[in-house]
Amino acid sequence: MTSVTSNLAYIGPGAGFTFLSSFLVLFAAIGLLFVSLATWLIRFVTQWLRRSRSGLSGGVPCVVVVGLDGLDPQRLRRLIDDGRLPNFKALQEEGTFSELGTTLPPLSPVAWSSFTTGVNPGKHNIFDFLNRDLRSYLPELSSAKVTSTGKVSLLSKLGLGGPGVRLLRKNQPFWRVLGQHGIFGTILRVPITFPPEKFFGLSLSAMCAPDLRGTQGTFTMYSSNEADCVNSTGGTWVHVTEVNHRIETHLVGPPNESGRQPAELTLPLVIQRRPNDEEVVATISGQTIRLRPGQYSEWVHLSFPCGWLKRVHGICRFRLESTAPTFRLYVTPINIDPERPAMPISAPLYYSLYLGKLHASFATLGLAEDMWALNSGAIDEEAFLEQAYGIHAEREAMFFDALKRTRRGLCVCVFDGSDRIQHMFYRHNRKDHPANEGKDIVRHAHVIDEMYERMDDLVGRVRKEVDDDTVLMVLSDHGFCDFSRAMNLNVWLREHGYLVLEEAAATGDYFSGVDWSRTRAYALGLNGIYLNRADRESRGCVPADQAADLRAEIAAALRLVTDEEKQCRPIREVYDSRQVYSGAYVDNGPDLVVGFEKGYRASWETAVGGTDGPLFYDNTRYWSGDHCVDPQLVPGVFFSNHHFIDEHPRIIDLAPTILNLFGVPVPPYMDGKPLTRGRKTPAPVVDTAEPQAASVEVTA
Amino acid sequence: MTYVNSTANALGDFLMSPFRGANPWPGMLAISFVTAIVFVWVFKVFSNQRGLKRKKGRMMARALELLLFRHDMVVSLTAFGRLAAANFSYFGELLKPIAVSLIPALLLLIQIACWYEYRPFAIGEPILVQVDFSDDFPMMSREIECVSSEGLETETDSLRIPSLNQANWRLRARAAGFGWVDVKADDASVRKEIVVDDRLLKVSDRRVQSGFWDTLFHPVESPIEQAVPIKQVRVYYPHRQLFVAGIEVHWVIAFLVLTMVFGLLIGRLFKVSF
């Protein structure tokens, strides 16, 4: 029995595995630490040499950038004056608070790309959320392209092949320049960083990272009311039938890359109801989830079998909206599982695994807050807010962890819940907002102000984490304004003969029915008008030598447009891209950029190439605030714990400023100029009555 | 303890009875498989699966932290500290399933040892019988005797070792079967079973006087009564050898590896996180 006594530690395979894996990790960690210690001197000398060769000297040890997407300077001033934002006020008093010039157009992908690269859109190639395919004129995502061979190979049948993803943003992020000088960076959720680029640091992708279906977020709504089930933008409505308290349906997942049918991978979803009980039990992907009305589930891990060997992993959350009289179940877009990403969402690849293991699963979708679900009535405002703040909390946890680990170098995190909440609750600013019709205007009347207070609390906690030597910057990419009237630019172009439809053709979105041989201009995206140029578009008809005159002609005509119903001008300025952009990619962008007045925006139809409907109409959707107007009207904000003396800083200046702060030479291709640090004068004067004029980023 | 041993013996005999062949591997595979099922299920029921997953994830994260922040020595060193703490925390999740599994696992291992630690004697093999007397029994001045059953042949007189108060006999196995020796001292007599066979059979290497641990670890034969001046009768059985591709493997290693392999497969089936 000697063996027995000596092996009593073994108490079954379960505990055995736990012991084994635990020791394995521990031993691997010891090995790694040993290697790390052994090579530390070499790495230290290499970095020192690299810094010496770069001539770095006198830089700050650490720069922390907190991006609060869409924070508006006017509202900030009001709330600071009301004493509701003590931490922003403290930053203002100890360092800098000014408006921050945004980009043209003032859209997040454009502005954050200029922040990232320090160049104008003509050099980074992001002009809007959408661009168009020059052959088909169909809209496509401007920031990333999924490349597929289109062939079904043995590898794809096995499930081992897959699509590639290419970042369309050009130029290099300034943190790569820092990395080349041995300065480490942690970059969290900065828009237009999908797919992630390798550099000396860590990054997690954000805006424009797709869901598992390859879209920018497609929710699923199950409803027992067939009338509900009409397809809406950003979501799929599924009619379900209950038999013996049981609903059998399926959840649509990613496209089937194995080349077999069905074209989309699905998972069976079984919902079991209990009589006289509001709780339902959903079974999916081998898991049982208990759902109560009005409550989100935790992140549920989904595993889609694809091919013989591969499984595609995603995560989603469920929310039971109601059980009776209508059964309604909402499922968030299926996010890429950070622990088993179907596409790279972080650099290095295992950074998302680290974050997933450390903080549990988190939203990885670029536009994670499901605005389309609220817009289409799938969820209510309460559910949207809960979701938005839940995602915000996930990012806070990641950011504060990164802040602790990035002792020297750059730490950037962008929080975009502030943008989403303002988009969806702006109607509460105006009682007569058309979006208020038939909606509650009391319950969430103060949501935006409360959101600013939450952001202030976040800033307060960040201030506690950073020391005096660290430069803290808090900024927004643009401000916000009302969106109560929509203008269809394609209808205006059609009415004025620039866009021509084929006779008796069916019209609709995606330029259906457009006669390209006679169309001279078309609008796509949120601010852009494109000429149908013979030397660029596949069916172009405008000769290159007539383009400048045509641009001037359309711009002049647009400046005079009047919204007859409201008796006001919807357009403040129309910019000729050749005059405001410079760089190798100017030709890829719109020829004209429309700067709307506050309250106006390009219609949803314009964004996707819709050519029919009214020229102007009231915006009655929850999506009631926006910033796709003239950039002079919606500057962002810039706070710092250090004093910068420049009166009109621009978002494009921040990349060179941060390089300068670290003592890294600013590359000559950058359009932005480094801001100048100075000493704080004892009596700062901020005129709260009249906002400072912000500069539009214009490059000669 | 007697009842516990009787139950464990009956269960062991029941499970192993179909595998009393010449080859010990079918029995080992079967008992490992059943053990894996039972203990994985116990682990699933009595462990906090969510907590375990979370803590395992944290442990992995801390390990990855070493890789991600390897440029910073301070972060690397503190990450190792956090990893050690996460490891402890992960172990903490084991306490409940260990507490529940400990006694059944102990009884199981003792039972398996009865079948796999030793093998029965082969015909013609010598058998050494060792008897330990009570310290107050004057062994040298008393008559002691070893009587063997049919099929066993006593080859030597007793060899007495006064310093150990111990006597030894050498026997030889002549026929297969469940034989015995009767060791007599004064009026007392203790019978010890001796198994001669070439199959996988349960053997008991010693019969001991009652006492909690002795009885626990030697469950096959009933304990020697306290009044008898014999502490234990031991038979030196040859160790059972298990071979894999010509390499000898101890039964504990074989059992451990097999239960882990089966556990891994069954764990996936049961959706158990370790």
PDB file of C-alpha atoms in Angstrom, chain B residues 74-165:
ATOM      1  CA  VAL B  74       8.601  46.369 -12.878  1.00  0.00           C
ATOM      2  CA  VAL B  75       5.334  45.372 -14.550  1.00  0.00           C
ATOM      3  CA  SER B  76       6.766  41.926 -15.345  1.00  0.00           C
ATOM      4  CA  LEU B  77       7.815  41.316 -11.750  1.00  0.00           C
ATOM      5  CA  THR B  78       4.557  42.542 -10.290  1.00  0.00           C
ATOM      6  CA  ALA B  79       2.696  40.518 -12.916  1.00  0.00           C
ATOM      7  CA  PHE B  80       4.421  37.433 -11.598  1.00  0.00           C
ATOM      8  CA  GLY B  81       3.191  38.325  -8.122  1.00  0.00           C
ATOM      9  CA  ARG B  82      -0.317  38.750  -9.466  1.00  0.00           C
ATOM     10  CA  LEU B  83       0.004  35.428 -11.254  1.00  0.00           C
ATOM     11  CA  ALA B  84       0.988  33.685  -8.026  1.00  0.00           C
ATOM     12  CA  ALA B  85      -1.979  35.279  -6.271  1.00  0.00           C
ATOM     13  CA  ALA B  86      -4.290  34.228  -9.114  1.00  0.00           C
ATOM     14  CA  ASN B  87      -2.883  30.715  -8.858  1.00  0.00           C
ATOM     15  CA  PHE B  88      -3.676  30.565  -5.159  1.00  0.00           C
ATOM     16  CA  SER B  89      -7.123  31.850  -5.833  1.00  0.00           C
ATOM     17  CA  TYR B  90      -7.567  29.182  -8.506  1.00  0.00           C
ATOM     18  CA  PHE B  91      -6.500  26.508  -6.027  1.00  0.00           C
ATOM     19  CA  GLY B  92      -9.020  27.913  -3.617  1.00  0.00           C
ATOM     20  CA  GLU B  93     -11.773  26.841  -5.990  1.00  0.00           C
ATOM     21  CA  LEU B  94     -10.599  23.266  -5.498  1.00  0.00           C
ATOM     22  CA  LEU B  95     -11.269  23.094  -1.780  1.00  0.00           C
ATOM     23  CA  LYS B  96     -14.903  22.052  -1.997  1.00  0.00           C
ATOM     24  CA  PRO B  97     -14.544  19.338  -4.652  1.00  0.00           C
ATOM     25  CA  ILE B  98     -11.420  18.070  -2.870  1.00  0.00           C
ATOM     26  CA  ALA B  99     -13.272  17.876   0.422  1.00  0.00           C
ATOM     27  CA  VAL B 100     -16.063  15.891  -1.194  1.00  0.00           C
ATOM     28  CA  SER B 101     -13.784  13.642  -3.255  1.00  0.00           C
ATOM     29  CA  LEU B 102     -11.094  12.942  -0.717  1.00  0.00           C
ATOM     30  CA  ILE B 103     -12.577   9.955   1.154  1.00  0.00           C
ATOM     31  CA  PRO B 104     -14.088   8.204  -1.900  1.00  0.00           C
ATOM     32  CA  ALA B 105     -10.820   8.733  -3.767  1.00  0.00           C
ATOM     33  CA  LEU B 106      -8.840   7.251  -0.881  1.00  0.00           C
ATOM     34  CA  LEU B 107     -11.085   4.195  -0.628  1.00  0.00           C
ATOM     35  CA  LEU B 108     -10.921   3.745  -4.389  1.00  0.00           C
ATOM     36  CA  LEU B 109      -7.151   3.933  -4.539  1.00  0.00           C
ATOM     37  CA  ILE B 110      -6.863   1.428  -1.678  1.00  0.00           C
ATOM     38  CA  GLN B 111      -9.168  -0.964  -3.514  1.00  0.00           C
ATOM     39  CA  ILE B 112      -7.305  -0.613  -6.807  1.00  0.00           C
ATOM     40  CA  ALA B 113      -4.021  -1.169  -4.986  1.00  0.00           C
ATOM     41  CA  CYS B 114      -5.352  -4.522  -3.770  1.00  0.00           C
ATOM     42  CA  TRP B 115      -5.593  -5.600  -7.404  1.00  0.00           C
ATOM     43  CA  TYR B 116      -2.622  -3.853  -8.989  1.00  0.00           C
ATOM     44  CA  GLU B 117       0.081  -3.291  -6.370  1.00  0.00           C
ATOM     45  CA  TYR B 118       0.912  -7.031  -6.131  1.00  0.00           C
ATOM     46  CA  ARG B 119       0.199 -10.113  -8.167  1.00  0.00           C
ATOM     47  CA  PRO B 120      -0.586 -13.619  -6.890  1.00  0.00           C
ATOM     48  CA  PHE B 121       2.270 -16.136  -6.689  1.00  0.00           C
ATOM     49  CA  ALA B 122       2.989 -18.305  -9.670  1.00  0.00           C
ATOM     50  CA  ILE B 123       3.260 -22.053  -9.165  1.00  0.00           C
ATOM     51  CA  GLY B 124       6.789 -22.883  -8.055  1.00  0.00           C
ATOM     52  CA  GLU B 125       7.595 -19.415  -6.716  1.00  0.00           C
ATOM     53  CA  PRO B 126       8.981 -19.079  -3.178  1.00  0.00           C
ATOM     54  CA  ILE B 127       6.807 -17.342  -0.598  1.00  0.00           C
ATOM     55  CA  LEU B 128       8.226 -15.437   2.351  1.00  0.00           C
ATOM     56  CA  VAL B 129       5.911 -15.156   5.350  1.00  0.00           C
ATOM     57  CA  GLN B 130       6.837 -12.664   8.048  1.00  0.00           C
ATOM     58  CA  VAL B 131       5.147 -12.547  11.464  1.00  0.00           C
ATOM     59  CA  ASP B 132       5.590  -9.615  13.866  1.00  0.00           C
ATOM     60  CA  PHE B 133       4.787 -10.426  17.484  1.00  0.00           C
ATOM     61  CA  SER B 134       3.671  -8.067  20.196  1.00  0.00           C
ATOM     62  CA  ASP B 135       6.514  -6.422  22.054  1.00  0.00           C
ATOM     63  CA  ASP B 136       5.602  -8.173  25.314  1.00  0.00           C
ATOM     64  CA  PHE B 137       5.478 -11.635  23.746  1.00  0.00           C
ATOM     65  CA  PRO B 138       8.655 -13.627  24.566  1.00  0.00           C
ATOM     66  CA  MET B 139       8.998 -15.119  21.134  1.00  0.00           C
ATOM     67  CA  MET B 140      12.273 -16.941  21.780  1.00  0.00           C
ATOM     68  CA  SER B 141      10.939 -18.962  24.701  1.00  0.00           C
ATOM     69  CA  ARG B 142       7.614 -19.896  23.212  1.00  0.00           C
ATOM     70  CA  GLU B 143       6.556 -22.444  20.675  1.00  0.00           C
ATOM     71  CA  ILE B 144       5.453 -20.886  17.397  1.00  0.00           C
ATOM     72  CA  GLU B 145       4.339 -22.753  14.331  1.00  0.00           C
ATOM     73  CA  CYS B 146       3.306 -22.100  10.723  1.00  0.00           C
ATOM     74  CA  VAL B 147       0.843 -24.541   9.152  1.00  0.00           C
ATOM     75  CA  SER B 148       0.063 -24.201   5.472  1.00  0.00           C
ATOM     76  CA  SER B 149      -2.888 -25.338   3.433  1.00  0.00           C
ATOM     77  CA  GLU B 150      -2.869 -27.782   0.577  1.00  0.00           C
ATOM     78  CA  GLY B 151      -1.022 -26.364  -2.455  1.00  0.00           C
ATOM     79  CA  LEU B 152       1.526 -24.598  -0.281  1.00  0.00           C
ATOM     80  CA  GLU B 153       4.649 -26.262   1.019  1.00  0.00           C
ATOM     81  CA  THR B 154       6.581 -24.993   4.046  1.00  0.00           C
ATOM     82  CA  GLU B 155      10.253 -25.257   3.151  1.00  0.00           C
ATOM     83  CA  THR B 156      11.975 -23.929   6.246  1.00  0.00           C
ATOM     84  CA  ASP B 157      11.630 -23.872   9.998  1.00  0.00           C
ATOM     85  CA  SER B 158      11.030 -20.544  11.587  1.00  0.00           C
ATOM     86  CA  LEU B 159      13.800 -17.998  11.417  1.00  0.00           C
ATOM     87  CA  ARG B 160      13.518 -15.903  14.560  1.00  0.00           C
ATOM     88  CA  ILE B 161      14.941 -12.396  14.808  1.00  0.00           C
ATOM     89  CA  PRO B 162      14.876 -11.432  18.489  1.00  0.00           C
ATOM     90  CA  SER B 163      15.781  -7.785  17.955  1.00  0.00           C
ATOM     91  CA  LEU B 164      12.638  -7.317  15.871  1.00  0.00           C
ATOM     92  CA  ASN B 165      10.531  -9.864  17.751  1.00  0.00           C
TER      93      ASN B 165
END
